[in-house]
Coordinates of C-alpha atoms in Angstrom, one line a residue:
Chain A
M190 CA 37.3 -70.8 72.7
P191 CA 36.2 -67.2 73.4
G192 CA 35.4 -65.1 70.3
P193 CA 36.3 -61.6 69.4
L194 CA 36.7 -59.1 72.2
P195 CA 33.6 -57.0 72.5
R196 CA 33.6 -53.3 71.6
R197 CA 35.5 -51.3 74.3
K198 CA 33.4 -48.4 75.7
S199 CA 34.4 -45.7 78.1
N200 CA 32.2 -43.1 79.8
A201 CA 35.4 -41.0 80.2
W202 CA 35.6 -40.4 76.5
W203 CA 35.5 -36.6 77.2
N204 CA 38.7 -36.8 79.1
R205 CA 40.8 -38.1 76.1
G206 CA 42.3 -34.7 75.4
W207 CA 41.5 -31.0 75.1
P208 CA 39.4 -31.3 71.8
Y209 CA 37.0 -33.6 73.6
R210 CA 36.9 -31.6 76.8
I211 CA 36.2 -28.4 74.9
I212 CA 33.3 -30.1 73.0
L213 CA 31.8 -31.2 76.4
L214 CA 32.2 -27.6 77.7
R215 CA 30.6 -26.3 74.4
E216 CA 27.6 -28.5 75.0
L217 CA 27.5 -27.5 78.7
S218 CA 27.5 -23.8 77.6
A219 CA 24.0 -24.2 76.3
V220 CA 22.9 -24.9 79.9
A221 CA 24.6 -21.6 81.0
V222 CA 22.9 -19.7 78.2
A223 CA 19.5 -21.2 79.2
G224 CA 20.2 -20.2 82.8
Y225 CA 20.7 -16.6 81.7
M226 CA 17.4 -16.7 79.9
V227 CA 15.8 -17.6 83.3
L228 CA 17.6 -14.6 84.9
L229 CA 16.2 -12.4 82.1
L230 CA 12.7 -13.8 82.6
L231 CA 13.0 -13.0 86.3
L232 CA 14.0 -9.4 85.4
V233 CA 11.0 -9.1 83.1
C234 CA 8.7 -10.4 85.9
N235 CA 10.1 -7.9 88.4
V236 CA 9.8 -5.0 85.9
R237 CA 6.2 -6.0 85.6
G238 CA 5.9 -6.0 89.4
G239 CA 6.4 -2.3 89.6
E240 CA 9.2 0.1 90.7
G241 CA 9.7 -1.6 94.2
A242 CA 10.1 -5.1 92.7
F243 CA 12.6 -3.7 90.1
A244 CA 14.6 -1.9 92.8
D245 CA 14.7 -5.1 94.8
H246 CA 15.9 -7.0 91.7
L247 CA 18.7 -4.6 91.1
E248 CA 19.8 -4.9 94.7
V249 CA 19.9 -8.7 94.5
L250 CA 22.0 -8.4 91.4
Q251 CA 24.7 -6.6 93.4
S252 CA 25.4 -9.7 95.5
P253 CA 28.9 -11.3 94.9
L254 CA 27.3 -14.6 94.2
L255 CA 25.3 -13.2 91.3
W256 CA 28.4 -11.3 90.0
L257 CA 30.1 -14.7 90.0
V258 CA 27.2 -16.4 88.3
H259 CA 27.1 -13.7 85.6
A260 CA 30.9 -13.9 85.1
I261 CA 30.6 -17.7 84.6
I262 CA 27.7 -17.3 82.2
L263 CA 29.6 -14.7 80.2
G264 CA 32.6 -17.1 79.9
F265 CA 30.3 -19.9 78.7
A266 CA 28.5 -17.5 76.3
Q267 CA 31.9 -16.5 74.8
L268 CA 32.8 -20.2 74.4
H269 CA 29.4 -21.0 72.9
T270 CA 29.7 -18.3 70.3
T271 CA 33.3 -18.8 69.3
T272 CA 33.1 -22.6 69.0
W273 CA 29.9 -22.5 67.0
F274 CA 31.0 -19.7 64.8
R275 CA 34.1 -21.6 63.9
L276 CA 31.9 -24.5 62.7
V277 CA 29.6 -22.4 60.5
P278 CA 31.4 -23.2 57.2
K279 CA 31.1 -26.9 57.9
A280 CA 27.3 -26.7 58.1
M281 CA 26.8 -23.9 55.6
P282 CA 29.4 -23.8 52.9
L283 CA 29.0 -20.9 50.4
K284 CA 29.6 -20.8 46.7
L285 CA 30.1 -17.6 44.8
G286 CA 30.5 -17.7 41.0
G287 CA 30.8 -21.5 41.1
R288 CA 33.7 -21.4 43.6
R289 CA 33.6 -22.3 47.3
V290 CA 34.1 -19.3 49.6
P291 CA 37.1 -20.0 51.8
D292 CA 36.1 -21.3 55.3
E293 CA 38.2 -18.6 57.0
L294 CA 36.2 -15.9 55.2
I295 CA 32.9 -17.3 56.4
V296 CA 34.2 -17.5 59.9
A297 CA 35.5 -14.0 59.7
G298 CA 32.1 -12.8 58.4
A299 CA 30.4 -14.4 61.4
F300 CA 32.8 -12.8 63.9
G301 CA 32.5 -9.5 62.0
G302 CA 28.7 -9.6 62.3
W303 CA 29.1 -10.4 66.0
L304 CA 31.4 -7.4 66.5
A305 CA 29.1 -5.1 64.6
V306 CA 26.0 -6.1 66.6
S307 CA 28.0 -5.8 69.8
A308 CA 29.1 -2.3 68.8
V309 CA 25.5 -1.3 68.0
V310 CA 24.4 -2.6 71.4
L311 CA 27.2 -0.7 73.1
V312 CA 26.2 2.5 71.3
I313 CA 22.6 2.1 72.4
F314 CA 23.8 1.4 76.0
L315 CA 26.0 4.5 76.0
V316 CA 23.2 6.7 74.6
V317 CA 20.7 5.4 77.1
A318 CA 23.1 5.6 80.0
Chain B
M178 CA 65.3 -36.3 68.4
T179 CA 65.9 -36.4 72.1
S180 CA 69.3 -37.2 73.5
E181 CA 68.0 -40.4 75.3
A182 CA 66.6 -41.9 72.1
T183 CA 69.7 -41.1 70.1
A184 CA 71.9 -42.7 72.6
A185 CA 69.8 -45.8 73.1
R186 CA 68.7 -46.0 69.4
T187 CA 65.7 -47.9 70.5
V188 CA 62.2 -47.0 71.4
T189 CA 59.6 -48.9 73.5
L190 CA 56.4 -50.1 71.9
E191 CA 53.6 -51.2 74.2
V192 CA 51.5 -53.4 72.0
F193 CA 48.0 -54.6 72.6
R194 CA 47.8 -58.3 72.6
Y195 CA 44.8 -60.5 72.4
H196 CA 44.6 -64.0 71.1
P197 CA 41.1 -65.5 71.8
E198 CA 42.4 -69.1 71.7
R199 CA 45.0 -68.3 74.4
D200 CA 43.9 -65.1 76.3
E201 CA 40.9 -64.5 78.5
E202 CA 41.7 -60.8 78.7
P203 CA 43.8 -58.5 76.5
S204 CA 47.1 -57.2 77.8
F205 CA 49.9 -55.0 76.7
Q206 CA 53.3 -56.3 75.9
S207 CA 56.4 -54.1 75.8
Y208 CA 59.1 -54.4 73.1
E209 CA 62.2 -52.5 72.4
V210 CA 62.4 -51.8 68.7
P211 CA 65.3 -50.1 66.8
Y212 CA 64.8 -46.3 66.4
R213 CA 65.1 -45.0 62.8
E214 CA 64.5 -41.5 61.9
E215 CA 62.5 -42.5 58.8
W216 CA 60.6 -45.3 60.4
V217 CA 56.8 -45.1 61.0
V218 CA 55.0 -47.2 63.6
L219 CA 54.1 -49.7 60.9
D220 CA 57.8 -50.3 60.2
A221 CA 58.3 -51.0 63.8
L222 CA 55.4 -53.5 63.9
N223 CA 56.8 -55.2 60.8
W224 CA 60.2 -55.4 62.4
L225 CA 58.6 -57.0 65.5
K226 CA 56.7 -59.5 63.4
D227 CA 59.7 -60.4 61.3
E228 CA 62.4 -60.5 64.1
V229 CA 60.7 -61.1 67.4
D230 CA 57.1 -62.5 67.3
G231 CA 55.6 -63.8 64.2
T232 CA 52.2 -64.2 65.9
L233 CA 51.7 -60.4 66.1
S234 CA 48.6 -59.7 64.0
Y235 CA 47.5 -56.5 62.2
R236 CA 46.3 -55.3 58.9
W237 CA 48.4 -53.4 56.4
S238 CA 49.0 -53.2 52.7
C239 CA 50.1 -50.1 50.7
R240 CA 52.4 -48.3 53.2
M241 CA 51.5 -45.0 51.5
G242 CA 48.3 -43.8 53.1
V243 CA 46.0 -45.0 50.3
C244 CA 44.6 -48.4 51.2
G245 CA 43.3 -47.5 54.7
S246 CA 44.2 -50.8 56.2
C247 CA 46.7 -49.9 58.9
G248 CA 44.6 -47.7 61.1
M249 CA 45.3 -48.2 64.8
M250 CA 45.2 -46.2 68.1
V251 CA 48.7 -44.8 68.6
N252 CA 49.1 -43.2 72.0
G253 CA 45.3 -43.0 72.3
L254 CA 44.6 -41.3 68.9
P255 CA 43.4 -43.0 65.7
R256 CA 46.2 -42.9 63.1
L257 CA 47.3 -44.6 60.0
T258 CA 50.4 -46.3 61.3
C259 CA 52.1 -45.9 57.9
N260 CA 51.7 -42.2 58.4
A261 CA 52.8 -42.0 62.1
F262 CA 56.5 -41.5 62.4
L263 CA 58.3 -42.9 65.5
R264 CA 60.0 -39.5 65.9
E265 CA 56.6 -37.9 66.6
F266 CA 56.3 -39.9 69.8
L267 CA 59.8 -39.6 71.3
P268 CA 61.0 -40.5 73.8
G269 CA 58.2 -43.0 74.0
P270 CA 56.8 -45.4 75.0
I271 CA 54.5 -45.7 72.1
R272 CA 51.3 -47.5 72.9
V273 CA 49.7 -49.3 69.9
E274 CA 46.1 -50.6 70.2
P275 CA 43.3 -51.7 67.8
L276 CA 40.9 -49.0 66.6
R277 CA 38.5 -48.1 69.4
G278 CA 34.8 -48.8 68.9
F279 CA 35.2 -52.1 67.1
P280 CA 35.3 -55.7 68.4
V281 CA 38.8 -57.2 68.3
E282 CA 39.4 -60.3 66.3
R283 CA 43.0 -60.6 67.5
D284 CA 45.8 -58.2 68.5
M285 CA 45.2 -55.1 66.3
V286 CA 42.8 -56.8 63.9
T287 CA 39.3 -55.5 64.3
V288 CA 36.0 -56.9 63.2
L289 CA 34.7 -54.8 60.3
D290 CA 31.3 -56.4 59.6
D291 CA 29.3 -53.6 61.2
F292 CA 31.0 -50.9 59.1
M293 CA 30.8 -52.9 55.9
G294 CA 27.1 -53.6 56.5
K295 CA 26.4 -49.9 57.1
L296 CA 28.5 -48.8 54.1
T297 CA 26.4 -51.0 51.8
E298 CA 23.1 -49.8 53.4
V299 CA 23.8 -46.1 52.4
K300 CA 24.2 -47.2 48.7
P301 CA 27.5 -45.5 48.0
W302 CA 27.2 -45.7 44.2
I303 CA 25.5 -43.6 41.5
I304 CA 21.8 -44.4 41.2
R305 CA 20.0 -43.5 38.0
E306 CA 16.3 -43.7 37.5
Q307 CA 17.0 -44.5 33.9
E308 CA 20.5 -45.0 32.4
Q309 CA 21.0 -42.9 29.3
P310 CA 22.1 -44.8 26.2
V311 CA 25.8 -45.2 25.7
E312 CA 25.6 -43.4 22.3
E313 CA 24.7 -40.2 24.2
G314 CA 28.1 -40.3 25.8
E315 CA 29.2 -39.8 29.4
Y316 CA 27.4 -37.9 32.1
R317 CA 29.1 -34.5 32.0
Q318 CA 29.8 -32.4 35.0
T319 CA 31.1 -28.8 35.4
P320 CA 34.1 -28.2 37.7
S321 CA 31.7 -26.5 40.1
Q322 CA 29.5 -29.6 40.3
L323 CA 32.5 -31.7 40.9
A324 CA 33.7 -29.4 43.6
D325 CA 30.4 -29.9 45.4
F326 CA 31.3 -33.5 46.4
K327 CA 35.0 -34.1 45.6
Q328 CA 36.2 -33.6 49.1
F329 CA 33.8 -36.3 50.4
S330 CA 34.9 -38.7 47.7
M331 CA 38.4 -39.0 49.0
C332 CA 37.5 -41.4 51.8
I333 CA 39.7 -44.5 51.9
N334 CA 37.4 -46.4 54.5
C335 CA 40.2 -46.4 57.1
M336 CA 37.6 -46.0 59.9
L337 CA 39.8 -43.6 61.9
C338 CA 36.7 -41.4 62.1
Y339 CA 34.7 -44.2 63.7
A340 CA 37.5 -44.7 66.3
A341 CA 37.4 -40.9 67.1
C342 CA 33.6 -40.8 67.4
P343 CA 32.2 -41.1 71.0
V344 CA 28.7 -41.5 69.6
Y345 CA 29.6 -44.6 67.6
E346 CA 31.5 -45.9 70.6
H347 CA 28.3 -45.8 72.7
E348 CA 25.5 -46.2 70.1
E349 CA 26.2 -49.2 68.0
E350 CA 23.3 -48.5 65.7
F351 CA 24.8 -45.1 64.6
I352 CA 25.6 -45.3 60.9
G353 CA 28.8 -43.3 61.6
P354 CA 30.9 -40.7 59.9
A355 CA 32.4 -42.3 56.9
A356 CA 29.3 -44.0 55.6
L357 CA 27.2 -40.8 56.1
A358 CA 29.9 -38.8 54.3
L359 CA 29.9 -41.2 51.4
A360 CA 26.1 -41.0 51.3
Q361 CA 26.3 -37.3 51.1
R362 CA 29.0 -37.6 48.4
Y363 CA 26.6 -39.3 46.1
N364 CA 23.6 -37.1 47.1
L365 CA 25.6 -34.1 46.1
D366 CA 26.7 -35.7 42.8
S367 CA 24.8 -34.1 39.9
R368 CA 24.8 -37.4 38.0
D369 CA 23.1 -39.2 40.9
Q370 CA 19.3 -39.6 41.4
G371 CA 19.3 -41.8 44.5
N372 CA 18.7 -39.1 47.1
E373 CA 15.2 -40.3 48.0
Q374 CA 16.4 -43.9 48.3
R375 CA 19.0 -42.9 50.8
Q376 CA 16.9 -40.5 52.7
R377 CA 14.9 -43.0 54.8
L378 CA 18.1 -44.3 56.4
I379 CA 20.3 -41.2 56.3
W380 CA 17.6 -38.9 57.8
S381 CA 16.7 -41.4 60.5
D382 CA 17.7 -41.3 64.2
E383 CA 20.5 -43.7 63.5
G384 CA 21.7 -41.5 60.7
I385 CA 22.6 -37.8 60.8
W386 CA 20.5 -37.0 63.9
D387 CA 22.6 -39.3 66.1
C388 CA 25.6 -37.1 65.4
T389 CA 26.2 -34.5 68.1
F390 CA 28.9 -32.7 66.1
V391 CA 31.9 -33.6 68.2
G392 CA 33.9 -33.1 65.0
E393 CA 36.9 -35.3 65.9
C394 CA 36.0 -37.5 62.9
S395 CA 37.2 -34.6 60.6
A396 CA 40.2 -33.8 62.8
V397 CA 41.6 -37.4 62.5
C398 CA 40.8 -38.0 58.9
P399 CA 44.0 -38.5 57.0
K400 CA 42.4 -37.5 53.7
N401 CA 40.7 -34.3 54.9
V402 CA 37.3 -35.7 54.0
D403 CA 35.5 -33.8 56.7
P404 CA 32.7 -36.2 57.6
A405 CA 31.4 -33.8 60.3
G406 CA 30.8 -31.2 57.6
A407 CA 29.0 -33.7 55.3
I408 CA 26.7 -34.7 58.2
Q409 CA 25.9 -31.1 59.2
Q410 CA 25.2 -30.2 55.5
A411 CA 22.8 -33.2 55.3
K412 CA 21.1 -32.0 58.5
V413 CA 20.6 -28.5 56.9
E414 CA 19.2 -30.2 53.8
A415 CA 16.8 -32.5 55.9
T416 CA 15.6 -29.5 57.9
N417 CA 15.0 -27.4 54.8
S418 CA 13.1 -30.3 53.2
F419 CA 10.9 -30.7 56.3
F420 CA 9.8 -27.1 56.4
L421 CA 9.5 -26.8 52.6
S422 CA 7.2 -29.9 52.6
F423 CA 4.5 -27.6 54.2
L424 CA 4.5 -25.3 51.1
P425 CA 2.1 -26.1 48.3
F426 CA 4.8 -25.6 45.7
T427 CA 8.6 -26.3 45.3
P428 CA 10.6 -23.0 45.5
P429 CA 12.9 -22.5 42.5
G430 CA 16.3 -24.2 43.0
M431 CA 15.2 -26.4 45.9
G432 CA 14.1 -29.5 44.0
R433 CA 16.4 -32.1 42.5

């Protein structure tokens, strides 16, 4: 007589609903962020290569393909940031005066910090431009 | 309630069937069960067992979301069947399967040995280096100290979190969400002194580091235990401990 049925496994676990799909996209977003780091390193190399190399780099950046790549990376970067910020209170709960700070407040703090830093970057960009 | 279900007053249950003495492979069997507004999936299974097929096998006990026995996959999601109303799944069919990630003994009855073994391994009880004499009274705690672990102590061992975890599904050695959450529950308890005894297992590859923070364990938990949170907090603790071990002294507030 056969015994118990062995554990059922499926490599399609990520397709069991949106929560799982978003988690897979969240993990994949790290690849996109790493890809952007490569683009930044190429920029640094070309800046080091002198004015001509930098001008060439800027020209290449104008190609539709690289616009598309940047748009995809931006989307993944947004996903990466928002998904991880939402998880901050799980990993780092805070206590103030013996009471736990509400999760929503911690998440709001993370998003607030993100907005503040983005605003500073925008101001610097506008001043330099 | 949709008009079809009201008119028919029945709903279709597709039930996972596997009897090792009879079946080579599992299959699904469809049954029409009466629809009642107040019925949960467990009520429908009990009706089936009483009225249609007495060989249908599944675990249940309290019918009030406390015993943790009646966990099954309902339409692909781990649920306590005593807490899953038929009306949530109208117009049906409602597919009922054993919890994913566990071997199946028969029908919806899973083999729990793996979980029970791991639960014991994490020593989910208060460990004292030395018990204080009874005359000194109970070990007292402030509300703040209680709040540190209370959420993680609500676990009813229903194993829905294991069924939601793709890591446990694919890596049998993973200790898993509930056992790790219970380990963290005792590590955070101010009365406990067993942190070091649990560390070797909890901080191993099979412990917290196997978790990729999918987080569905917390989403499906019927008691809001948040095992994913417990595991991430243990990761932060392990990481802090690793870096602090390079210091020649223990910073204030970091030692237990």
